[in-house]
mmCIF file of C-alpha atoms in Angstrom:
data_model
loop_
_atom_site.group_PDB
_atom_site.id
_atom_site.type_symbol
_atom_site.label_atom_id
_atom_site.label_comp_id
_atom_site.label_asym_id
_atom_site.label_seq_id
_atom_site.Cartn_x
_atom_site.Cartn_y
_atom_site.Cartn_z
ATOM 1 C CA MET J 39 7.294 9.931 9.169
ATOM 2 C CA ILE J 40 7.217 7.377 6.371
ATOM 3 C CA TYR J 41 4.409 4.853 5.940
ATOM 4 C CA PHE J 42 3.661 1.972 3.576
ATOM 5 C CA THR J 43 0.507 0.436 2.158
ATOM 6 C CA ALA J 44 -0.808 -1.284 -0.972
ATOM 7 C CA ASP J 45 -3.930 -2.606 -2.657
ATOM 8 C CA THR J 46 -6.410 -0.017 -1.506
ATOM 9 C CA HIS J 47 -8.638 -1.046 -4.446
ATOM 10 C CA PHE J 48 -10.909 1.948 -4.024
ATOM 11 C CA TYR J 49 -14.282 1.448 -5.774
ATOM 12 C CA HIS J 50 -13.636 -2.286 -6.326
ATOM 13 C CA GLU J 51 -17.136 -3.627 -5.723
ATOM 14 C CA GLU J 52 -16.245 -7.274 -6.430
ATOM 15 C CA LEU J 53 -14.090 -7.400 -3.273
ATOM 16 C CA LEU J 54 -17.018 -6.600 -0.966
ATOM 17 C CA GLY J 55 -18.211 -9.307 1.387
ATOM 18 C CA MET J 56 -16.488 -12.394 2.716
ATOM 19 C CA ASN J 57 -14.369 -14.188 0.131
ATOM 20 C CA ASP J 58 -11.130 -16.164 0.134
ATOM 21 C CA PHE J 59 -9.160 -13.602 -1.858
ATOM 22 C CA ALA J 60 -9.612 -10.274 -0.077
ATOM 23 C CA PRO J 61 -12.542 -10.260 2.345
ATOM 24 C CA ARG J 62 -13.890 -6.768 2.837
ATOM 25 C CA PRO J 63 -17.067 -6.918 4.925
ATOM 26 C CA PHE J 64 -18.568 -3.592 3.883
ATOM 27 C CA ALA J 65 -22.088 -2.938 2.655
ATOM 28 C CA ASP J 66 -20.891 -0.836 -0.293
ATOM 29 C CA VAL J 67 -17.774 0.748 -1.799
ATOM 30 C CA ALA J 68 -18.629 4.154 -0.338
ATOM 31 C CA THR J 69 -18.404 2.707 3.177
ATOM 32 C CA MET J 70 -15.177 0.868 2.333
ATOM 33 C CA ASN J 71 -13.618 3.980 0.805
ATOM 34 C CA GLU J 72 -14.658 6.164 3.740
ATOM 35 C CA THR J 73 -13.255 3.644 6.242
ATOM 36 C CA ILE J 74 -9.873 3.591 4.503
ATOM 37 C CA VAL J 75 -9.718 7.408 4.319
ATOM 38 C CA THR J 76 -10.702 7.806 7.982
ATOM 39 C CA ASN J 77 -8.216 5.240 9.282
ATOM 40 C CA TRP J 78 -5.432 6.548 7.024
ATOM 41 C CA ASN J 79 -5.935 10.116 8.254
ATOM 42 C CA GLN J 80 -6.033 9.097 11.907
ATOM 43 C CA ARG J 81 -2.419 7.977 11.567
ATOM 44 C CA VAL J 82 -0.850 10.007 8.747
ATOM 45 C CA GLN J 83 -0.131 13.715 9.187
ATOM 46 C CA SER J 84 0.083 16.285 6.382
ATOM 47 C CA GLU J 85 3.907 16.374 6.439
ATOM 48 C CA ASP J 86 4.289 12.565 6.245
ATOM 49 C CA GLN J 87 5.008 10.422 3.183
ATOM 50 C CA VAL J 88 3.073 7.285 2.268
ATOM 51 C CA TYR J 89 4.318 4.751 -0.275
ATOM 52 C CA LEU J 90 1.221 3.260 -1.914
ATOM 53 C CA LEU J 91 2.515 0.159 -3.675
ATOM 54 C CA GLY J 92 -0.008 -0.274 -6.419
ATOM 55 C CA ASP J 93 -3.603 -1.179 -7.177
ATOM 56 C CA VAL J 94 -4.974 2.151 -6.046
ATOM 57 C CA ALA J 95 -8.467 1.760 -7.467
ATOM 58 C CA LEU J 96 -10.532 -0.258 -9.892
ATOM 59 C CA VAL J 97 -12.523 2.148 -12.059
ATOM 60 C CA PRO J 98 -13.332 2.532 -15.766
ATOM 61 C CA ASN J 99 -10.524 3.954 -17.896
ATOM 62 C CA LYS J 100 -12.236 7.348 -18.206
ATOM 63 C CA PRO J 101 -11.399 10.865 -16.987
ATOM 64 C CA THR J 102 -14.658 11.069 -14.991
ATOM 65 C CA ALA J 103 -13.698 7.945 -13.037
ATOM 66 C CA PHE J 104 -10.125 9.191 -12.597
ATOM 67 C CA ALA J 105 -11.540 12.433 -11.183
ATOM 68 C CA GLN J 106 -13.480 10.462 -8.548
ATOM 69 C CA VAL J 107 -10.340 8.672 -7.427
ATOM 70 C CA ASN J 108 -8.337 11.907 -7.467
ATOM 71 C CA ALA J 109 -10.884 13.529 -5.145
ATOM 72 C CA LEU J 110 -10.625 10.566 -2.788
ATOM 73 C CA LEU J 111 -6.805 10.571 -2.826
ATOM 74 C CA GLY J 112 -6.840 14.333 -2.335
ATOM 75 C CA ALA J 113 -8.632 13.773 0.977
ATOM 76 C CA LEU J 114 -5.767 11.586 2.243
ATOM 77 C CA ASN J 115 -3.132 13.165 4.486
ATOM 78 C CA GLY J 116 0.521 13.192 3.497
ATOM 79 C CA GLN J 117 2.383 13.076 0.229
ATOM 80 C CA ILE J 118 1.601 9.865 -1.650
ATOM 81 C CA ILE J 119 4.343 8.083 -3.592
ATOM 82 C CA LEU J 120 2.528 5.844 -6.066
ATOM 83 C CA VAL J 121 4.145 2.659 -7.351
ATOM 84 C CA LYS J 122 2.331 1.251 -10.379
ATOM 85 C CA GLY J 123 0.335 -1.954 -9.799
ATOM 86 C CA ASN J 124 -1.325 -4.277 -12.280
ATOM 87 C CA HIS J 125 -4.654 -2.424 -11.928
ATOM 88 C CA ASP J 126 -3.055 1.013 -12.432
ATOM 89 C CA ASN J 127 -2.464 2.267 -15.953
ATOM 90 C CA ARG J 128 -0.335 5.104 -17.242
ATOM 91 C CA ALA J 129 -3.378 7.128 -18.329
ATOM 92 C CA PHE J 130 -4.554 7.103 -14.701
ATOM 93 C CA PHE J 131 -1.154 8.221 -13.382
ATOM 94 C CA LYS J 132 -0.938 10.925 -16.075
ATOM 95 C CA TYR J 133 -4.360 12.200 -15.018
ATOM 96 C CA LEU J 134 -3.300 12.352 -11.361
ATOM 97 C CA LYS J 135 -0.094 14.183 -12.254
ATOM 98 C CA LYS J 136 -1.988 16.757 -14.322
ATOM 99 C CA HIS J 137 -4.663 17.262 -11.629
ATOM 100 C CA ASP J 138 -2.429 17.049 -8.546
ATOM 101 C CA PRO J 139 -4.279 18.758 -5.647
ATOM 102 C CA GLY J 140 -0.944 19.834 -4.157
ATOM 103 C CA THR J 141 1.295 22.690 -5.265
ATOM 104 C CA GLU J 142 4.282 22.762 -7.584
ATOM 105 C CA ALA J 143 6.585 23.158 -4.593
ATOM 106 C CA HIS J 144 4.753 20.490 -2.575
ATOM 107 C CA PRO J 145 2.956 18.050 -4.891
ATOM 108 C CA HIS J 146 0.505 15.618 -3.331
ATOM 109 C CA TYR J 147 1.790 12.828 -5.591
ATOM 110 C CA GLN J 148 5.072 11.334 -6.723
ATOM 111 C CA PHE J 149 5.163 8.484 -9.229
ATOM 112 C CA VAL J 150 7.278 5.339 -9.553
ATOM 113 C CA ASP J 151 6.739 3.043 -12.521
ATOM 114 C CA VAL J 152 8.264 -0.212 -11.276
ATOM 115 C CA GLY J 153 9.699 0.197 -7.792
ATOM 116 C CA ALA J 154 11.816 2.228 -5.421
ATOM 117 C CA LEU J 155 14.760 1.553 -3.129
ATOM 118 C CA ILE J 156 15.017 3.479 0.131
ATOM 119 C CA LYS J 157 17.288 3.171 3.163
ATOM 120 C CA ILE J 158 16.056 3.575 6.734
ATOM 121 C CA ASN J 159 18.031 2.740 9.888
ATOM 122 C CA HIS J 160 20.763 0.793 8.046
ATOM 123 C CA ARG J 161 18.189 -1.338 6.210
ATOM 124 C CA GLN J 162 17.343 -1.321 2.496
ATOM 125 C CA TYR J 163 13.699 -1.542 1.459
ATOM 126 C CA PHE J 164 12.788 -2.550 -2.078
ATOM 127 C CA LEU J 165 9.287 -1.168 -2.643
ATOM 128 C CA THR J 166 7.388 -2.954 -5.409
ATOM 129 C CA HIS J 167 3.872 -4.011 -6.258
ATOM 130 C CA TYR J 168 4.793 -7.610 -7.085
ATOM 131 C CA PRO J 169 6.866 -9.571 -4.540
ATOM 132 C CA LEU J 170 10.543 -10.085 -5.392
ATOM 133 C CA LEU J 171 12.743 -13.081 -4.702
ATOM 134 C CA LEU J 172 15.796 -11.431 -3.215
ATOM 135 C CA GLY J 173 17.919 -14.487 -2.477
ATOM 136 C CA LYS J 174 20.118 -14.547 0.604
ATOM 137 C CA VAL J 175 20.060 -11.111 2.247
ATOM 138 C CA SER J 176 20.720 -9.686 5.693
ATOM 139 C CA GLN J 177 19.696 -6.025 5.725
ATOM 140 C CA THR J 178 17.328 -5.955 2.744
ATOM 141 C CA VAL J 179 13.549 -6.327 2.813
ATOM 142 C CA ASN J 180 11.018 -6.347 -0.012
ATOM 143 C CA LEU J 181 7.804 -4.500 0.834
ATOM 144 C CA HIS J 182 5.109 -5.401 -1.691
ATOM 145 C CA GLY J 183 1.408 -5.877 -2.292
ATOM 146 C CA HIS J 184 -0.510 -7.755 -4.988
ATOM 147 C CA ILE J 185 -1.188 -11.145 -3.389
ATOM 148 C CA HIS J 186 -3.699 -9.996 -0.721
ATOM 149 C CA HIS J 187 -4.509 -13.215 1.120
ATOM 150 C CA ASN J 188 -1.098 -14.927 0.951
ATOM 151 C CA MET J 189 1.971 -14.564 3.116
ATOM 152 C CA LEU J 190 5.120 -15.687 1.334
ATOM 153 C CA PRO J 191 7.179 -18.099 3.484
ATOM 154 C CA ILE J 192 10.163 -15.738 3.312
ATOM 155 C CA ALA J 193 10.697 -13.364 6.225
ATOM 156 C CA GLU J 194 12.219 -10.630 4.042
ATOM 157 C CA ASN J 195 9.083 -10.408 1.855
ATOM 158 C CA ILE J 196 6.466 -8.389 3.678
ATOM 159 C CA ASN J 197 3.064 -7.791 2.159
ATOM 160 C CA VAL J 198 1.952 -4.287 3.202
ATOM 161 C CA GLY J 199 -1.466 -4.508 1.525
ATOM 162 C CA ILE J 200 -4.414 -3.334 3.586
ATOM 163 C CA ASP J 201 -5.821 -6.864 3.785
ATOM 164 C CA ALA J 202 -2.490 -8.743 4.003
ATOM 165 C CA PRO J 203 -2.102 -11.560 6.568
ATOM 166 C CA GLU J 204 1.195 -10.058 7.796
ATOM 167 C CA ARG J 205 -0.857 -7.450 9.638
ATOM 168 C CA GLU J 206 -2.072 -10.218 11.949
ATOM 169 C CA LEU J 207 1.515 -10.553 13.247
ATOM 170 C CA LEU J 208 1.260 -7.160 14.973
ATOM 171 C CA LYS J 209 0.553 -7.351 18.711
ATOM 172 C CA THR J 210 -1.941 -4.494 18.418
ATOM 173 C CA PRO J 211 -4.269 -4.821 15.399
ATOM 174 C CA LEU J 212 -4.551 -1.779 13.155
ATOM 175 C CA PRO J 213 -7.888 -0.508 11.841
ATOM 176 C CA PHE J 214 -8.605 -1.501 8.229
ATOM 177 C CA GLY J 215 -6.738 0.652 5.733
ATOM 178 C CA THR J 216 -4.180 2.063 8.177
ATOM 179 C CA PRO J 217 -0.750 2.469 6.543
ATOM 180 C CA LEU J 218 2.147 0.676 8.244
ATOM 181 C CA SER J 219 4.947 2.568 9.970
ATOM 182 C CA VAL J 220 8.622 1.578 9.908
ATOM 183 C CA ALA J 221 8.170 0.301 13.490
ATOM 184 C CA ASP J 222 5.248 -1.867 12.298
ATOM 185 C CA ILE J 223 7.398 -3.258 9.479
ATOM 186 C CA GLU J 224 10.196 -4.123 11.911
ATOM 187 C CA ALA J 225 7.734 -5.792 14.305
ATOM 188 C CA ILE J 226 6.237 -7.837 11.461
ATOM 189 C CA LEU J 227 9.713 -8.813 10.232
ATOM 190 C CA THR J 228 10.754 -9.995 13.706
ATOM 191 C CA ALA J 229 7.522 -11.952 14.227
ATOM 192 C CA LYS J 230 7.707 -13.515 10.779
ATOM 193 C CA GLN J 231 11.355 -14.543 11.253
ATOM 194 C CA LYS J 232 10.441 -16.155 14.580
ATOM 195 C CA ALA J 233 7.406 -17.981 13.149
ATOM 196 C CA LEU J 234 9.375 -19.334 10.174
ATOM 197 C CA THR J 235 12.236 -20.482 12.431
ATOM 198 C CA GLN J 236 9.770 -22.452 14.538
ATOM 199 C CA LEU J 237 8.508 -24.235 11.414
ATOM 200 C CA LYS J 238 11.970 -25.605 10.610
#
């Protein structure tokens, strides 16, 4: 199975509490981190792939901090394909590559600097951290993160961040931090298309 998520912001203390940008009602970052790991692992199996579209963590630019994040990511099920976000730097990705908890034959991480394009069920998915303006498309969707609290008024732009408003379009709410499946993406796309049509 393939899953999608973004903006985990592990260790980002400033996001704790209720705020307009990315409300995360946790007492501390340890509780937030543990919640994300638990909910991720309840859905994702070891043989699955998860595209994490940027802003993995907010930590000092030091190997000791990178090691903390690596230990946390190592506890997550599945192979993680990391797309670079604005809070991710190349030193961090280089550290993860050098200290990959997987094996050479089956690495835990893959890395994408700007974005990826994948095809599933006759649909193209552009996977980026920042949202793209695709223009007029029929079978192409941009999965992105970055904007947290905003839903772009374009059906083909779907924010897959863990605190994105698109998640509220699902009939069954997902626990905080749960990566989205392809079926979730399709359900969100359908609901968003319907909602935007009704606004016209």
